[in-house]
Amino acid sequence: MKWSQTLIPTLKESPSEAEIDSHKLMIRAGLIRRITAGAYAYLPLGTLVLNKVINIVREEMNKAGAIEVFLPALQPLNLLEESGRLNVFGDDLITFVDRHGKTTALCPTHEEMITDIVRNEVNSYRQLPMTLYQIQTKFRDETRPRFGVLRSKEFIMKDAYSFDVDYEGLNKSYKLMYDAYCRIFDRCGLDYIVVEADSGAMGGDVSHEFMVPSGVGEDILIRCLKCGYSANRERAEVAPIPGENRSSLNPLKEVHTPAKRTIQEVSAFLKVSPDRMVKTMIYISNGQPVAVLLRGDHEVNETKLTKVLGLENAVLADQNTIEHITGAHVGFAGPVGLNIKIIADQAVSVLQNFVTGANKSDMHLLNVNHERDFKIDRIANVRYVTKGDKCPKCNNVLDVSQGIEIGHVFKLGTKYSDALRAKFLDNSGVEKSAIMGCYGIGVNRIIASFIERSHDENGIIWSLSLAPYHVIVIPVNVNDPDSMNAANNIYDELKNDAGIEVLLDDRDQRPGVKFKDADLIGIPIKIIIGKKFTENKEIEIKLRKTGETFLVKPEDVKSKVKSFIDTLSKA
RNA sequence: CGGGGCGUAGCGCAGUUUGGCUAGCGCGCCUGCCUUGGGAGCAGGAGGUCGGAGGUUCAAAUCCUCUCGCCCCGACCA
């Protein structure tokens, strides 16, 4: 492609709409333009990259035995009603009323639709196992789209769904997808890690998230850098905190803490650090109030709490309920004298002489100790991991960092096949629900997260596999016939060689502009026809990533480029 | 959905507090000259319903009311 014949609108200045590096660079390098909040147009360069990613995904899916389908973006509401997810999606669902007055949704995901197809078309174990996938735009009315294509209202997702006759089959299908995901992200050149994620109410095996470590990621990763344990924040376990010496229980003491409600306020007022304090949170579960005790510097993990309490989800009690139960204003709850069920986090169970609310307004208690002052009904692990916590497997200090979720593999079981009655007859003629798995990849996120990890002050640094072009040919002076001739020859020669994608910067621009643009759009290999050529017929080859330069004779350019492509494709 | 901010040329911004002549600057764009190894220089030029509607006023980018859009923080995120 010749630069003058395509559309690559690069920008010198950063657009004000962008906050993070990948977003800025995608706009500056002319990959995307925003159309409205959460919706982006892919320009020619962006489209090339998008297609690179999609091709890799498609190849690896096919290799893993998955079958591609293409499903509508329009979905009737009744399928979502059937599965019970109409309420789950709620306002995230984008709907419209058609001319006949029927309400239709734009698919936020396709579990229901794919299950609907399978229940209609698959009736026998002989047709299973089967994994279907598609690459399609999904629509969600995100409350707050941000970070460019990292969180947008419409985004391209590869979603696959496996159907098996039993759990053993599901495990095989799952493994095939898991391995395919590794190959996909490897081929893209992404630095990624796999973390255990919560599998929700299904129980059973864990799911896995594929994450790109990044400070702009919206997910929190808990990792042990020693033994390799890794999980997301919802899922991560901690090693129990060892008990303190219980020999010296100080006498219980009530203190006046006027209008000091939060841990920070009480901590500052009493000069007691938050990890010597216990906060008491009143939850309602199955219609019954429960007190949850957490150390002052810890946060409740509602996913874990819900599991501990049973399947019924737990919600924080409202102000009136709290005041009725504790007899005090919000902010002064404590376990002493409280006559409801008390669940204590493990970290609380080993504390002694701690500070809590007194269940009297403007009062706290010092030197509280369980057993002596109150009784714990149940000790459980209901908090998030924080800095300083130890690995549940090897007791090393856990690393807390952020990441961007680019893929998720998930064992669904029979949740949707039950709800939507996707059944088949097994080899003994018994009707069974298909055992499902679902597997998603955020295609746009691969691009953004790659750029987050691979850029410098001059621009994007593409891997060979994602680069919109492998090579950019830069004739420094397009008005010099000899240079231009040589450039055109090299361009033709490389272009006609299968597998080499080449861009010719034929613009009549000053060299600085062309070099800056080439760096900004991140083409891995630059071929420069300039001073060295007019002087002694030498062509310069420069690598974007390392900045290394090589001088070669015109007739050797092709073989040299091919060897670079060979090397870079293995990197 | 709560809190904050912004909307002036394709992009980045000044001007708004304290209303006043033809609305400015940098980049980009067009023409010409010059230049050709890291976003050159000179000269000339095009491009604006100042987000929109209504109001106050002799006079509105500037003040008032309503409205639309966008960004940031938080909540939310199968």
Coordinates of N, CA and C in Angstrom, one line a residue, chain A residues 121-261:
Chain A
E121 N -31.6 -28.2 17.4 CA -30.9 -29.0 16.3 C -30.1 -30.3 16.8
V122 N -29.9 -30.3 18.1 CA -29.1 -31.4 18.6 C -30.0 -32.2 19.6
N123 N -30.1 -33.5 19.3 CA -31.0 -34.3 20.1 C -30.4 -35.6 20.6
S124 N -29.2 -35.9 20.1 CA -28.6 -37.2 20.4 C -27.2 -37.0 20.9
Y125 N -26.8 -37.9 21.8 CA -25.4 -37.9 22.2 C -24.4 -38.2 21.1
R126 N -25.0 -38.7 20.0 CA -24.1 -39.0 18.8 C -23.6 -37.7 18.2
Q127 N -24.4 -36.6 18.4 CA -24.0 -35.3 17.8 C -23.0 -34.6 18.7
L128 N -22.7 -35.1 19.9 CA -21.8 -34.4 20.8 C -20.5 -35.1 21.0
P129 N -19.5 -34.5 21.4 CA -19.4 -33.1 21.8 C -19.4 -32.1 20.7
M130 N -19.7 -30.9 21.0 CA -19.6 -29.9 19.9 C -19.3 -28.5 20.6
T131 N -18.3 -27.8 19.9 CA -18.0 -26.5 20.4 C -18.3 -25.5 19.2
L132 N -19.2 -24.6 19.5 CA -19.5 -23.5 18.4 C -18.9 -22.2 18.9
Y133 N -18.4 -21.4 17.9 CA -18.0 -20.1 18.3 C -18.3 -19.1 17.2
Q134 N -18.3 -17.9 17.6 CA -18.5 -16.8 16.6 C -17.6 -15.6 17.0
I135 N -17.4 -14.7 16.1 CA -16.7 -13.5 16.3 C -17.7 -12.4 16.0
Q136 N -18.2 -11.6 17.0 CA -19.3 -10.8 16.7 C -19.3 -9.5 17.6
T137 N -20.0 -8.5 17.2 CA -20.1 -7.3 18.1 C -21.1 -7.5 19.1
K138 N -20.8 -7.2 20.4 CA -21.7 -7.3 21.5 C -22.1 -5.8 21.9
F139 N -23.2 -5.7 22.5 CA -23.7 -4.4 22.9 C -24.1 -4.3 24.3
R140 N -23.5 -3.4 25.1 CA -23.9 -3.2 26.5 C -23.9 -1.8 26.8
D141 N -24.9 -1.3 27.4 CA -25.0 0.1 27.8 C -24.2 0.3 29.0
E142 N -22.9 0.3 28.9 CA -22.1 0.5 30.1 C -22.4 1.8 30.8
T143 N -22.4 1.8 32.1 CA -22.7 3.0 32.8 C -21.6 4.0 32.6
R144 N -20.4 3.5 32.4 CA -19.3 4.5 32.2 C -18.3 3.9 31.2
P145 N -18.5 4.1 30.0 CA -17.5 3.7 29.0 C -16.2 4.5 29.3
R146 N -15.0 3.8 29.1 CA -13.8 4.6 29.3 C -12.6 3.9 28.8
F147 N -11.5 4.6 28.7 CA -10.2 4.1 28.3 C -10.3 3.6 26.8
G148 N -11.1 4.4 26.0 CA -11.1 4.0 24.6 C -11.8 2.7 24.4
V149 N -11.1 1.8 23.7 CA -11.8 0.5 23.3 C -11.7 -0.5 24.5
L150 N -11.1 -0.1 25.6 CA -11.0 -1.1 26.7 C -12.3 -1.3 27.4
R151 N -13.1 -0.3 27.5 CA -14.5 -0.4 28.0 C -15.4 0.4 27.1
S152 N -16.1 -0.2 26.2 CA -16.9 0.5 25.3 C -18.3 -0.1 25.2
K153 N -19.2 0.6 24.6 CA -20.6 0.1 24.6 C -20.8 -1.0 23.5
E154 N -20.0 -0.9 22.5 CA -20.0 -2.1 21.6 C -18.6 -2.5 21.4
F155 N -18.4 -3.8 21.4 CA -17.1 -4.4 21.3 C -17.1 -5.7 20.6
I156 N -16.0 -6.1 20.0 CA -16.0 -7.4 19.3 C -15.5 -8.5 20.3
M157 N -16.3 -9.5 20.3 CA -15.9 -10.6 21.2 C -15.9 -11.9 20.4
K158 N -15.0 -12.7 20.7 CA -15.0 -14.1 20.2 C -15.7 -14.9 21.4
D159 N -16.8 -15.5 21.1 CA -17.4 -16.3 22.2 C -17.7 -17.7 21.7
A160 N -17.2 -18.7 22.5 CA -17.4 -20.1 22.1 C -18.2 -20.8 23.2
Y161 N -18.9 -21.8 22.8 CA -19.7 -22.5 23.7 C -19.6 -24.0 23.4
S162 N -19.2 -24.7 24.5 CA -19.1 -26.2 24.3 C -20.2 -26.9 24.9
F163 N -20.6 -28.0 24.2 CA -21.7 -28.9 24.7 C -21.2 -30.3 24.8
D164 N -21.3 -30.9 26.0 CA -20.8 -32.2 26.2 C -21.9 -33.1 26.8
V165 N -21.6 -34.4 26.8 CA -22.6 -35.3 27.4 C -22.3 -35.5 28.9
D166 N -21.1 -35.3 29.3 CA -20.8 -35.4 30.7 C -19.7 -34.5 31.1
Y167 N -19.4 -34.5 32.4 CA -18.4 -33.5 33.0 C -17.0 -33.9 32.5
E168 N -16.8 -35.1 32.3 CA -15.5 -35.5 31.8 C -15.2 -34.9 30.4
G169 N -16.3 -34.9 29.6 CA -16.2 -34.3 28.3 C -16.0 -32.8 28.4
L170 N -16.7 -32.2 29.4 CA -16.6 -30.8 29.6 C -15.1 -30.4 29.9
N171 N -14.5 -31.2 30.8 CA -13.1 -31.0 31.1 C -12.2 -31.0 29.9
K172 N -12.5 -31.9 29.0 CA -11.7 -32.0 27.8 C -11.9 -30.8 26.9
S173 N -13.2 -30.4 26.7 CA -13.5 -29.3 25.9 C -12.8 -28.0 26.5
Y174 N -12.9 -27.9 27.8 CA -12.3 -26.8 28.5 C -10.8 -26.7 28.3
K175 N -10.2 -27.8 28.4 CA -8.7 -27.9 28.3 C -8.4 -27.5 26.8
L176 N -9.1 -27.9 25.9 CA -8.8 -27.6 24.5 C -8.9 -26.0 24.3
M177 N -9.9 -25.4 24.9 CA -10.1 -24.0 24.8 C -9.0 -23.3 25.5
Y178 N -8.7 -23.7 26.7 CA -7.6 -23.1 27.5 C -6.3 -23.1 26.8
D179 N -6.0 -24.3 26.2 CA -4.7 -24.3 25.4 C -4.8 -23.4 24.2
A180 N -5.9 -23.4 23.6 CA -6.0 -22.5 22.4 C -5.8 -21.1 22.8
Y181 N -6.4 -20.7 23.9 CA -6.2 -19.3 24.4 C -4.7 -19.0 24.6
C182 N -4.0 -19.9 25.2 CA -2.6 -19.7 25.4 C -1.9 -19.5 24.1
R183 N -2.2 -20.3 23.1 CA -1.6 -20.1 21.8 C -1.9 -18.8 21.1
I184 N -3.2 -18.4 21.3 CA -3.6 -17.1 20.7 C -2.9 -16.0 21.3
F185 N -2.8 -15.9 22.6 CA -2.1 -14.8 23.2 C -0.6 -14.8 23.0
D186 N -0.1 -16.0 22.9 CA 1.3 -16.2 22.6 C 1.6 -15.6 21.2
R187 N 0.8 -16.0 20.3 CA 1.0 -15.6 18.9 C 0.9 -14.1 18.8
C188 N 0.0 -13.5 19.5 CA -0.2 -12.0 19.5 C 1.1 -11.3 20.1
G189 N 1.8 -12.0 20.8 CA 3.0 -11.4 21.5 C 2.6 -10.7 22.8
L190 N 1.5 -11.1 23.4 CA 1.1 -10.5 24.6 C 1.8 -11.1 25.8
D191 N 2.1 -10.2 26.8 CA 2.5 -10.7 28.1 C 1.2 -10.9 28.9
Y192 N 0.9 -12.2 29.3 CA -0.4 -12.4 30.0 C -0.1 -13.4 31.1
I193 N -1.0 -13.4 32.0 CA -1.0 -14.4 33.1 C -2.4 -14.9 33.2
V194 N -2.5 -16.1 33.7 CA -3.8 -16.8 33.9 C -4.0 -16.8 35.4
V195 N -5.2 -16.4 35.8 CA -5.6 -16.4 37.2 C -6.9 -17.2 37.4
E196 N -6.9 -17.8 38.5 CA -8.2 -18.5 38.9 C -9.2 -17.4 39.2
A197 N -10.4 -17.7 38.7 CA -11.5 -16.8 38.9 C -12.7 -17.5 39.6
D198 N -13.5 -16.7 40.2 CA -14.7 -17.3 40.8 C -15.6 -17.9 39.8
S199 N -16.2 -19.1 40.1 CA -17.0 -19.7 39.2 C -18.5 -19.5 39.5
G200 N -18.7 -18.6 40.4 CA -20.1 -18.2 40.7 C -20.9 -19.3 41.5
A201 N -22.2 -19.3 41.3 CA -23.0 -20.2 42.0 C -23.0 -21.7 41.5
M202 N -22.3 -21.9 40.4 CA -22.2 -23.2 39.8 C -21.4 -24.2 40.7
G203 N -20.5 -23.6 41.4 CA -19.6 -24.5 42.2 C -18.7 -25.3 41.3
G204 N -18.2 -26.4 41.8 CA -17.3 -27.2 41.0 C -16.0 -26.6 40.7
D205 N -15.5 -26.9 39.5 CA -14.2 -26.4 39.1 C -14.2 -24.9 39.0
V206 N -13.0 -24.3 39.1 CA -12.8 -22.9 38.9 C -12.8 -22.5 37.5
S207 N -13.0 -21.2 37.2 CA -12.8 -20.7 35.9 C -11.5 -20.0 35.9
H208 N -11.1 -19.7 34.7 CA -9.8 -19.0 34.5 C -9.9 -17.7 33.7
E209 N -9.2 -16.7 34.2 CA -9.2 -15.4 33.5 C -7.8 -15.2 32.9
F210 N -7.8 -14.7 31.7 CA -6.5 -14.4 31.1 C -6.3 -12.9 31.2
M211 N -5.2 -12.5 31.8 CA -5.1 -11.1 32.2 C -3.7 -10.6 31.6
V212 N -3.8 -9.3 31.2 CA -2.6 -8.6 30.8 C -2.3 -7.6 32.0
P213 N -1.1 -7.8 32.6 CA -0.8 -7.0 33.8 C -0.7 -5.5 33.3
S214 N -1.4 -4.6 34.0 CA -1.3 -3.2 33.6 C -1.9 -2.4 34.7
G215 N -1.3 -1.2 34.9 CA -1.8 -0.3 35.9 C -3.1 0.3 35.6
V216 N -3.5 0.2 34.3 CA -4.8 0.8 34.0 C -5.9 -0.3 34.0
G217 N -5.6 -1.5 34.3 CA -6.5 -2.6 34.3 C -7.6 -2.4 35.4
E218 N -8.8 -2.9 35.2 CA -9.9 -2.7 36.1 C -10.0 -3.9 37.1
D219 N -9.2 -4.9 36.8 CA -9.3 -6.1 37.7 C -8.1 -6.2 38.6
I220 N -8.2 -6.8 39.7 CA -7.1 -6.9 40.7 C -6.7 -8.3 40.7
L221 N -5.4 -8.5 40.6 CA -4.8 -9.8 40.6 C -4.0 -10.0 41.8
I222 N -4.2 -11.2 42.4 CA -3.4 -11.6 43.5 C -2.5 -12.7 43.1
R223 N -1.2 -12.5 43.3 CA -0.2 -13.5 42.8 C 0.8 -13.8 43.9
C224 N 1.3 -15.0 43.9 CA 2.4 -15.4 44.7 C 3.6 -15.5 43.7
L225 N 4.6 -14.6 43.8 CA 5.6 -14.6 42.8 C 6.6 -15.8 43.1
K226 N 6.4 -16.4 44.2 CA 7.3 -17.6 44.6 C 6.8 -18.9 44.1
C227 N 5.5 -19.2 44.4 CA 5.0 -20.5 44.0 C 4.1 -20.5 42.8
G228 N 3.8 -19.3 42.3 CA 3.0 -19.2 41.1 C 1.5 -19.1 41.3
Y229 N 1.0 -19.2 42.6 CA -0.4 -19.1 42.9 C -0.9 -17.8 42.3
S230 N -2.0 -17.8 41.6 CA -2.6 -16.6 41.1 C -4.1 -16.7 41.0
A231 N -4.8 -15.6 41.4 CA -6.2 -15.6 41.4 C -6.7 -14.2 41.3
N232 N -7.9 -14.0 40.9 CA -8.4 -12.6 40.9 C -8.9 -12.3 42.3
R233 N -9.3 -11.0 42.5 CA -9.6 -10.5 43.8 C -10.7 -11.3 44.5
E234 N -11.7 -11.6 43.7 CA -12.9 -12.3 44.2 C -12.6 -13.6 44.8
R235 N -11.7 -14.3 44.1 CA -11.4 -15.7 44.3 C -10.3 -15.9 45.3
A236 N -9.3 -15.0 45.4 CA -8.0 -15.2 46.1 C -8.2 -15.6 47.5
E237 N -7.5 -16.6 48.0 CA -7.5 -17.0 49.4 C -6.3 -16.5 50.0
V238 N -6.3 -16.5 51.4 CA -5.1 -16.1 52.1 C -4.7 -17.1 53.1
A239 N -3.5 -17.1 53.5 CA -3.1 -18.0 54.6 C -3.6 -17.4 55.9
P240 N -4.1 -18.3 56.8 CA -4.7 -17.8 58.0 C -3.6 -17.0 58.8
I241 N -4.1 -15.9 59.5 CA -3.2 -15.1 60.3 C -3.0 -15.8 61.6
P242 N -1.7 -16.0 62.0 CA -1.5 -16.7 63.2 C -2.0 -16.0 64.4
G243 N -2.4 -16.8 65.4 CA -3.0 -16.2 66.6 C -2.0 -15.5 67.5
E244 N -2.6 -14.6 68.3 CA -1.7 -13.8 69.2 C -1.7 -14.6 70.5
N245 N -0.7 -14.2 71.3 CA -0.6 -14.7 72.7 C -1.8 -14.2 73.5
R246 N -2.6 -15.1 74.0 CA -3.8 -14.7 74.6 C -3.7 -14.6 76.2
S247 N -2.5 -14.3 76.6 CA -2.3 -14.4 78.1 C -2.8 -13.1 78.8
S248 N -2.8 -11.9 78.1 CA -3.0 -10.7 78.8 C -4.2 -10.0 78.3
L249 N -5.4 -10.4 78.7 CA -6.6 -9.7 78.3 C -6.9 -8.5 79.2
N250 N -6.9 -7.4 78.6 CA -7.1 -6.1 79.4 C -8.6 -5.9 79.7
P251 N -8.9 -5.2 80.8 CA -10.3 -5.0 81.1 C -11.0 -4.2 80.1
L252 N -12.2 -4.6 79.8 CA -13.1 -3.9 78.8 C -13.3 -2.5 79.3
K253 N -13.3 -1.5 78.3 CA -13.5 -0.1 78.7 C -14.3 0.6 77.7
E254 N -15.3 1.4 78.2 CA -16.1 2.2 77.2 C -15.5 3.6 77.1
V255 N -15.4 4.1 75.9 CA -14.9 5.4 75.7 C -15.8 6.3 74.9
H256 N -15.8 7.6 75.1 CA -16.7 8.5 74.4 C -16.0 8.9 73.0
T257 N -16.7 8.6 71.9 CA -16.1 8.9 70.6 C -17.2 9.7 69.8
P258 N -17.3 11.0 70.2 CA -18.4 11.8 69.6 C -18.3 11.9 68.1
A259 N -19.4 11.4 67.4 CA -19.5 11.6 65.9 C -18.3 11.0 65.2
K260 N -17.6 10.0 65.8 CA -16.5 9.3 65.1 C -17.1 8.0 64.6
R261 N -17.5 8.0 63.3 CA -18.2 6.8 62.7 C -17.3 5.9 61.9

